[in-house]
Amino acid sequence: MMKKHFLLPMLLGAAGAFWGCGPTETAGGPGSETTNGLAMIDGQGAAFARVAVRAVDHMAEEASAENSIVVADTYADSLGKFEIKVQEDGEYRLTIYRAGYAYSKIVELEKTPSDETKDLGKVQLSATAVMKGEVDIPEGSGNVWVGILGTDILVPSDANGVFVLSSIPANDSLQLYFVTEDYDSVMVKKDIYLEPSESVYKNYKSPVEVPKDTVDTTGAKQIVFVQENGKVASHAAVALRKADYMPTKFALQNNLIVQTAYTDEDGIVNVELPDSGSYRLTAIAGENTFSKVYSAEELAKLDTLTLDPSATVTSKVTLNADDDYAWVGVYGLDIMVKTNENGVYVLPSLPVGDSLDLYFVRAGDSEPFVEWSLSAPKEGSNYIAPVKLLYDFEEDNTYWYMDVDTLYKGSTFKFGTSAMDNDKSHLLKNHLTFDEDRGDSVFHTFYELADNSYAWALLGRRFEKVKNFASIDSIVFYAKGNSEIRIALENWTDYSSKSSKAASSWKKVKSDWARVVFKPSELCVNSSEKWSCDDAWNSVKNQVKQVHFFFAGGNEIYIDDVEIYGALF
């Protein structure tokens, strides 16, 4: 549903000339008439992309965090084709988004007769950009809200006025708007224009004079911080945290650290030295950062350190189906961000040049459910896709199983090709074997299917918790044999329930080891065995309980190293 536009009263007595006038109220929204188009990413259809039209000065209706550029009015189909509707002629902001790529332009749309359509042709999506900024917090307030006109995105700053717009459409002039904490007063709009994959930092704060460090320096280490160009890093924020430090409370914190000291005008800070242990030393000056883990002995030997341009990393973690979001932090830092409902998150202004250990905590919990290490590349804004190794077949695994048609049509697994080789146990451990070509243990089985259209044999994996796989990129594995194979993601409970399934068509397995890839857009067979790509994937993607590998044709299959790209759990 489209968010309504609203008119906010003016803020009186705000600090400085930053605050400006409010917007005017407009009408517009989805209707019954149709405009067609084809969303494209790098020459391929943007399958299942989100599509929305908004009034050009549309603002969020209420103070509710929304990390997505738009909440979809509709979705493109599996080929990227989409339809949009308006009730009145006029200018609208059309926005299309798909997994880190977006298109957003002001377009002229007409209300045409119901039997006519307008064709926008091919619409090219570009990589999104990221913006980190700082803004003054009005006296007595805890934060401000930041959004982009004509979109649904709305984010709160943290208590220091730091905000992050994690996914901004590139290649078009946009306007930021700022709203006070109670969401009843609009602040001035700011124009922005970003290039694809660009990561920018904007400081809208009034200059603050930081006094020289007057802390007792007895037993402290004097360290000098300089910028990349050699100039001293005056008034940089500095903090020293234990390497495994985590905040005691989980709350939005867009800045890397809550500073414990500042460098003086000469870039000098005095750091109290610990006796032992490992510590992360971090400094921030605008868009430049330094952060690295040192032992206590190494800290005592430091002299001059250089801040480098920071990098923004976008990635994702796999949520359970009943999770609304998860917290994401970095050990040794104060930064804490939330994922969206699909597990996508942005870590802004990360230091480069050192490995960062991330942790992920479910909403309402206090202990991480998964950890991950990464190094922020130096090229500004980066999307880093995680990879989850589901199984390498090196040892028996209780989550994996083998099964044949449950209506007992007569299919069976075998240890060989003769009638005497039938395997009645269906135990995975009996089908793990060393393969010289792969250099490790693999799954290997023979099978025989009954002469029945319902007959099947499968290798499956259940998940201990129902998973939200809406953002996975692909399922990849190695296989060889003489069979055909298909993949199905399922939410099967029991025979009395209506299960959901998204299955692929069959792929022929080669006689030599080959890499096999299945993408979500290929999972087009639904629970009724009907071919409907949109319905099949949408019915199961947010609640996956099993992944199944079905075999047909031939009588022998090998499988090794099953991975899910875009998954971390």
Coordinates of C-alpha atoms in Angstrom, one line a residue, residues 128-519:
T128 CA 22.7 1.9 -5.8
A129 CA 24.8 4.4 -3.8
V130 CA 25.3 4.9 0.0
M131 CA 25.3 8.1 2.0
K132 CA 26.5 8.7 5.5
G133 CA 25.9 12.1 7.1
E134 CA 25.9 14.1 10.3
V135 CA 23.3 16.6 11.3
D136 CA 22.7 18.8 14.3
I137 CA 20.2 17.5 16.8
P138 CA 17.8 20.2 18.0
E139 CA 18.1 20.9 21.7
G140 CA 16.0 18.5 23.8
S141 CA 15.7 15.9 21.0
G142 CA 17.2 12.5 20.7
N143 CA 17.4 12.2 17.0
V144 CA 16.1 13.5 13.6
W145 CA 14.5 11.6 10.7
V146 CA 16.0 11.5 7.2
G147 CA 14.2 10.6 4.0
I148 CA 14.2 11.1 0.2
L149 CA 11.3 12.9 -1.4
G150 CA 9.3 10.7 -3.8
T151 CA 10.4 7.4 -2.1
D152 CA 9.5 5.5 1.1
I153 CA 12.9 5.4 2.7
L154 CA 13.0 7.0 6.1
V155 CA 15.8 6.4 8.7
P156 CA 16.5 7.9 12.1
S157 CA 19.8 9.4 13.0
D158 CA 21.5 8.1 16.1
A159 CA 21.9 10.2 19.3
N160 CA 25.0 11.9 17.7
G161 CA 23.1 13.0 14.6
V162 CA 24.8 10.4 12.4
F163 CA 22.5 8.8 9.8
V164 CA 23.0 6.4 6.9
L165 CA 20.9 6.1 3.8
S166 CA 22.0 2.6 2.8
S167 CA 20.5 2.3 -0.7
I168 CA 20.0 5.4 -2.8
P169 CA 19.1 5.4 -6.5
A170 CA 21.9 6.8 -8.7
N171 CA 21.9 8.9 -11.8
D172 CA 19.1 11.3 -10.8
S173 CA 18.8 14.5 -8.8
L174 CA 17.2 13.7 -5.4
Q175 CA 16.2 15.7 -2.4
L176 CA 16.8 14.8 1.2
Y177 CA 14.3 15.9 3.9
F178 CA 14.9 16.1 7.6
V179 CA 12.2 15.9 10.2
T180 CA 12.4 16.4 14.0
E181 CA 12.2 13.5 16.5
D182 CA 8.5 13.9 17.2
Y183 CA 7.9 14.0 13.4
D184 CA 5.9 17.2 13.3
S185 CA 8.4 19.7 11.9
V186 CA 10.2 19.6 8.6
M187 CA 13.7 20.8 8.2
V188 CA 15.4 22.1 5.0
K189 CA 15.7 19.9 2.0
K190 CA 19.2 19.1 0.6
D191 CA 19.9 18.2 -3.0
I192 CA 22.0 15.2 -3.8
Y193 CA 23.1 13.4 -6.9
L194 CA 25.1 10.2 -6.7
E195 CA 26.9 7.9 -9.1
P196 CA 26.4 4.1 -9.2
S197 CA 28.2 2.4 -6.3
E198 CA 29.3 5.8 -4.9
S199 CA 29.7 6.2 -1.1
V200 CA 29.6 9.7 0.2
Y201 CA 29.9 11.5 3.5
K202 CA 28.1 14.8 4.2
N203 CA 28.5 16.9 7.3
Y204 CA 25.6 19.2 7.9
K205 CA 26.6 20.0 11.5
S206 CA 27.6 23.4 12.7
P207 CA 31.4 23.6 13.4
V208 CA 32.3 22.7 17.0
E209 CA 35.5 24.0 18.6
V210 CA 37.2 21.0 20.4
P211 CA 39.6 22.0 23.2
K212 CA 43.0 20.6 23.6
D213 CA 43.3 17.4 25.5
T214 CA 43.8 18.2 29.1
V215 CA 43.7 14.7 30.5
D216 CA 46.5 13.6 32.8
T217 CA 48.9 11.9 30.6
T218 CA 50.8 9.9 33.3
G219 CA 51.1 6.3 32.1
A220 CA 49.6 7.2 28.7
K221 CA 50.9 6.7 25.2
Q222 CA 51.1 9.7 22.9
I223 CA 50.0 8.9 19.3
V224 CA 49.8 11.2 16.3
F225 CA 47.1 10.7 13.7
V226 CA 47.5 12.1 10.2
Q227 CA 45.3 12.2 7.1
E228 CA 46.1 10.4 3.9
N229 CA 47.5 13.6 2.4
G230 CA 49.9 14.0 5.3
K231 CA 48.0 16.8 7.1
V232 CA 47.4 16.3 10.8
A233 CA 44.0 14.8 11.8
S234 CA 42.9 17.6 14.1
H235 CA 40.0 16.9 16.5
A236 CA 39.6 13.3 15.4
A237 CA 37.4 11.1 17.6
V238 CA 39.4 8.3 19.2
A239 CA 38.4 5.2 21.2
L240 CA 40.2 2.1 22.5
R241 CA 38.1 -1.0 23.0
K242 CA 38.8 -4.6 23.8
A243 CA 39.1 -6.6 20.6
D244 CA 36.0 -8.7 21.6
Y245 CA 34.0 -5.8 22.9
M246 CA 30.2 -5.7 22.3
P247 CA 27.8 -3.0 23.5
T248 CA 25.7 -3.9 26.5
K249 CA 22.6 -2.6 24.8
F250 CA 21.5 -3.0 21.2
A251 CA 20.4 0.3 19.8
L252 CA 21.0 2.1 16.5
Q253 CA 24.6 3.5 16.4
N254 CA 25.7 4.6 12.9
N255 CA 29.1 5.8 14.0
L256 CA 32.0 3.4 14.5
I257 CA 32.7 4.6 18.0
V258 CA 31.4 6.7 20.8
Q259 CA 34.7 8.6 21.3
T260 CA 36.5 8.6 24.6
A261 CA 39.0 11.2 23.5
Y262 CA 39.8 13.7 20.7
T263 CA 43.1 14.5 19.0
D264 CA 44.2 18.1 19.6
E265 CA 44.8 20.6 16.7
D266 CA 48.1 18.9 16.0
G267 CA 46.5 15.4 15.7
I268 CA 47.9 14.2 19.0
V269 CA 46.0 12.1 21.5
N270 CA 47.1 10.4 24.7
V271 CA 45.9 6.8 25.1
E272 CA 46.1 5.0 28.4
L273 CA 47.9 1.8 28.0
P274 CA 46.5 -1.5 29.1
D275 CA 48.7 -4.1 30.9
S276 CA 47.8 -7.0 28.7
G277 CA 45.3 -8.3 26.1
S278 CA 44.2 -7.3 22.6
Y279 CA 42.5 -4.0 21.8
R280 CA 41.1 -2.2 18.8
L281 CA 42.3 1.4 18.4
T282 CA 40.0 3.5 16.2
A283 CA 40.0 7.1 15.0
I284 CA 37.5 9.0 12.9
A285 CA 37.9 12.4 11.2
G286 CA 35.0 13.1 8.8
E287 CA 34.9 10.4 6.1
N288 CA 38.4 9.1 7.0
T289 CA 39.0 6.3 9.5
F290 CA 41.7 4.2 11.1
S291 CA 41.1 1.0 13.1
K292 CA 43.2 -1.9 13.9
V293 CA 43.7 -4.6 16.6
Y294 CA 46.9 -4.4 18.7
S295 CA 48.3 -6.3 21.6
A296 CA 49.2 -4.3 24.7
E297 CA 52.8 -4.6 23.8
E298 CA 52.2 -3.3 20.3
L299 CA 50.2 -0.3 21.5
A300 CA 53.2 0.8 23.6
K301 CA 55.3 1.1 20.5
L302 CA 52.9 3.1 18.3
D303 CA 54.0 6.5 17.0
T304 CA 52.2 7.9 13.9
L305 CA 49.1 6.4 12.3
T306 CA 47.4 7.4 9.0
L307 CA 43.6 7.7 8.4
D308 CA 42.4 6.4 5.1
P309 CA 39.1 7.0 3.2
S310 CA 36.5 4.7 4.7
A311 CA 34.4 2.2 2.8
T312 CA 30.8 1.2 3.0
V313 CA 29.8 -2.4 2.9
T314 CA 26.4 -3.8 2.1
S315 CA 25.7 -7.5 2.7
K316 CA 23.0 -9.8 4.1
V317 CA 22.4 -12.4 6.8
T318 CA 19.8 -15.1 6.6
L319 CA 16.9 -14.6 9.1
N320 CA 14.5 -17.2 10.5
A321 CA 11.1 -16.9 9.0
D322 CA 9.6 -15.3 12.2
D323 CA 12.4 -12.7 12.5
D324 CA 11.6 -9.1 11.6
Y325 CA 15.3 -8.1 11.6
A326 CA 18.6 -8.8 13.3
W327 CA 21.3 -6.5 14.8
V328 CA 24.7 -6.3 13.2
G329 CA 27.8 -5.2 15.0
V330 CA 31.6 -5.3 14.8
Y331 CA 33.7 -6.7 17.6
G332 CA 35.8 -3.9 19.1
L333 CA 33.5 -1.1 17.8
D334 CA 30.3 0.6 18.9
I335 CA 28.6 0.6 15.6
M336 CA 25.2 -1.2 15.6
V337 CA 22.8 -1.4 12.6
K338 CA 19.6 -3.3 11.9
T339 CA 18.9 -5.4 8.9
N340 CA 15.7 -5.1 6.9
E341 CA 13.1 -7.9 6.8
N342 CA 15.2 -9.8 4.3
G343 CA 18.4 -9.6 6.3
V344 CA 20.0 -6.9 4.2
Y345 CA 22.2 -4.4 6.1
V346 CA 24.7 -1.6 5.5
L347 CA 27.8 -0.8 7.5
P348 CA 28.8 2.7 6.7
S349 CA 32.3 4.2 6.8
L350 CA 34.2 1.1 7.7
P351 CA 37.9 1.2 8.1
V352 CA 40.0 -0.4 5.4
G353 CA 43.1 -2.4 5.8
D354 CA 42.2 -4.7 8.7
S355 CA 40.0 -7.7 9.1
L356 CA 36.7 -7.0 10.9
D357 CA 34.8 -9.6 12.9
L358 CA 31.1 -9.2 12.5
Y359 CA 28.4 -10.6 14.8
F360 CA 24.7 -11.0 14.3
V361 CA 22.1 -11.0 17.1
R362 CA 18.4 -11.8 16.7
A363 CA 15.9 -9.2 17.9
G364 CA 15.2 -9.8 21.5
D365 CA 18.3 -11.9 22.1
S366 CA 21.7 -11.0 23.5
E367 CA 24.1 -13.6 22.1
P368 CA 25.2 -13.8 18.4
F369 CA 23.7 -16.6 16.3
V370 CA 26.4 -16.3 13.7
E371 CA 29.7 -14.5 13.1
W372 CA 31.5 -13.5 9.9
S373 CA 34.9 -11.9 9.1
L374 CA 35.5 -9.5 6.2
S375 CA 37.9 -6.8 5.0
A376 CA 36.4 -3.6 3.6
P377 CA 37.7 -3.0 0.1
K378 CA 39.1 0.4 -0.7
E379 CA 36.7 1.2 -3.6
G380 CA 34.1 3.2 -1.7
S381 CA 30.7 1.4 -1.6
N382 CA 30.8 -2.4 -1.9
Y383 CA 28.4 -5.2 -1.9
I384 CA 29.9 -8.3 -0.4
A385 CA 27.8 -11.5 -0.8
P386 CA 28.3 -14.2 1.9
V387 CA 28.4 -17.9 1.0
K388 CA 27.1 -20.6 3.2
L389 CA 28.6 -24.1 2.8
L390 CA 25.6 -26.3 3.5
Y391 CA 27.5 -29.6 3.3
D392 CA 30.8 -30.9 2.1
F393 CA 30.0 -34.6 2.7
E394 CA 33.1 -35.1 4.9
E395 CA 31.1 -36.7 7.7
D396 CA 27.6 -37.9 8.6
N397 CA 25.1 -35.1 9.2
T398 CA 21.8 -35.5 11.0
Y399 CA 20.2 -32.7 9.1
W400 CA 20.6 -34.6 5.8
Y401 CA 18.6 -37.6 4.7
M402 CA 17.7 -39.8 1.8
D403 CA 14.2 -40.8 0.8
V404 CA 12.1 -42.3 -2.0
D405 CA 8.4 -41.8 -3.1
T406 CA 6.3 -41.9 0.1
L407 CA 3.4 -43.7 -1.6
Y408 CA 5.6 -46.8 -1.9
K409 CA 5.7 -47.1 -5.7
G410 CA 8.7 -49.2 -5.4
S411 CA 11.7 -46.8 -5.9
T412 CA 14.8 -47.7 -4.0
F413 CA 18.4 -46.6 -3.3
K414 CA 21.1 -49.2 -4.2
F415 CA 24.8 -49.8 -3.5
G416 CA 25.3 -51.1 -7.0
T417 CA 23.4 -52.1 -10.1
S418 CA 22.2 -55.6 -9.3
A419 CA 19.0 -56.6 -7.6
M420 CA 21.0 -57.8 -4.6
D421 CA 22.4 -54.3 -4.0
N422 CA 19.2 -52.7 -2.6
D423 CA 19.7 -50.3 0.3
K424 CA 16.7 -50.5 2.7
S425 CA 18.4 -48.4 5.4
H426 CA 18.6 -45.1 3.4
L427 CA 21.4 -43.9 5.7
L428 CA 23.5 -41.1 4.4
K429 CA 26.6 -42.3 6.0
N430 CA 26.5 -45.5 3.8
H431 CA 26.7 -43.4 0.7
L432 CA 29.7 -41.2 1.6
T433 CA 32.8 -42.2 -0.4
F434 CA 36.2 -40.8 -1.2
D435 CA 36.6 -39.4 -4.7
E436 CA 40.0 -39.0 -6.2
D437 CA 39.0 -36.3 -8.7
R438 CA 37.5 -34.1 -5.9
G439 CA 40.2 -35.1 -3.4
D440 CA 37.7 -35.6 -0.6
S441 CA 34.5 -37.4 0.5
V442 CA 31.4 -37.0 -1.7
F443 CA 27.8 -38.4 -1.8
H444 CA 27.5 -41.3 -4.2
T445 CA 24.5 -43.5 -4.8
F446 CA 22.7 -45.8 -7.3
Y447 CA 19.0 -45.7 -7.4
E448 CA 16.1 -47.3 -9.2
L449 CA 12.8 -45.6 -9.8
A450 CA 9.4 -47.4 -10.0
D451 CA 7.5 -47.3 -13.3
N452 CA 5.2 -44.5 -12.1
S453 CA 4.9 -40.8 -12.8
Y454 CA 5.0 -40.0 -9.1
A455 CA 8.1 -42.1 -8.4
W456 CA 11.1 -40.2 -7.1
A457 CA 14.3 -40.4 -5.0
L458 CA 15.9 -37.5 -3.2
L459 CA 18.7 -36.3 -1.1
G460 CA 17.4 -33.7 1.4
R461 CA 18.3 -31.3 4.1
R462 CA 16.0 -30.0 6.8
F463 CA 16.6 -26.7 8.6
E464 CA 16.4 -26.6 12.4
K465 CA 14.5 -23.3 12.1
V466 CA 12.3 -22.1 9.1
K467 CA 14.5 -19.8 7.0
N468 CA 13.8 -16.6 5.1
F469 CA 15.6 -17.2 1.8
A470 CA 14.1 -14.2 0.0
S471 CA 17.5 -12.7 -0.7
I472 CA 19.6 -15.8 -1.7
D473 CA 21.4 -15.5 -5.0
S474 CA 21.8 -19.2 -6.0
I475 CA 22.3 -22.7 -4.9
V476 CA 25.5 -24.2 -6.2
F477 CA 27.0 -27.7 -6.0
Y478 CA 29.2 -30.1 -8.0
A479 CA 27.7 -33.2 -9.6
K480 CA 28.4 -36.1 -12.0
G481 CA 26.6 -39.2 -13.1
N482 CA 24.1 -40.3 -15.7
S483 CA 20.9 -38.9 -14.2
E484 CA 18.9 -35.7 -14.3
I485 CA 18.5 -33.5 -11.3
R486 CA 16.2 -30.8 -10.0
I487 CA 16.1 -28.7 -6.9
A488 CA 13.1 -27.9 -4.7
L489 CA 12.9 -25.5 -1.8
E490 CA 9.9 -26.5 0.3
N491 CA 7.9 -25.8 3.4
W492 CA 6.5 -29.3 4.0
T493 CA 4.9 -30.0 7.3
D494 CA 2.7 -33.2 7.0
Y495 CA 0.3 -34.9 4.6
S496 CA -2.7 -33.0 6.0
S497 CA -1.3 -29.5 5.3
K498 CA -1.0 -27.6 2.1
S499 CA 2.7 -27.3 1.6
S500 CA 4.6 -24.7 -0.4
K501 CA 7.2 -25.7 -3.0
A502 CA 9.4 -23.9 -5.6
A503 CA 11.1 -26.4 -7.8
S504 CA 13.3 -26.2 -10.9
S505 CA 13.1 -27.9 -14.2
W506 CA 15.4 -30.9 -14.7
K507 CA 19.1 -30.5 -15.6
K508 CA 21.1 -33.2 -17.2
V509 CA 24.1 -34.3 -15.1
K510 CA 27.4 -34.7 -17.0
S511 CA 29.6 -37.8 -16.8
D512 CA 32.5 -35.7 -15.4
W513 CA 32.4 -33.4 -12.3
A514 CA 30.7 -30.1 -13.2
R515 CA 29.5 -27.1 -11.3
V516 CA 25.6 -26.9 -11.2
V517 CA 23.9 -23.6 -10.5
F518 CA 20.2 -23.0 -9.7
K519 CA 18.9 -19.5 -9.3

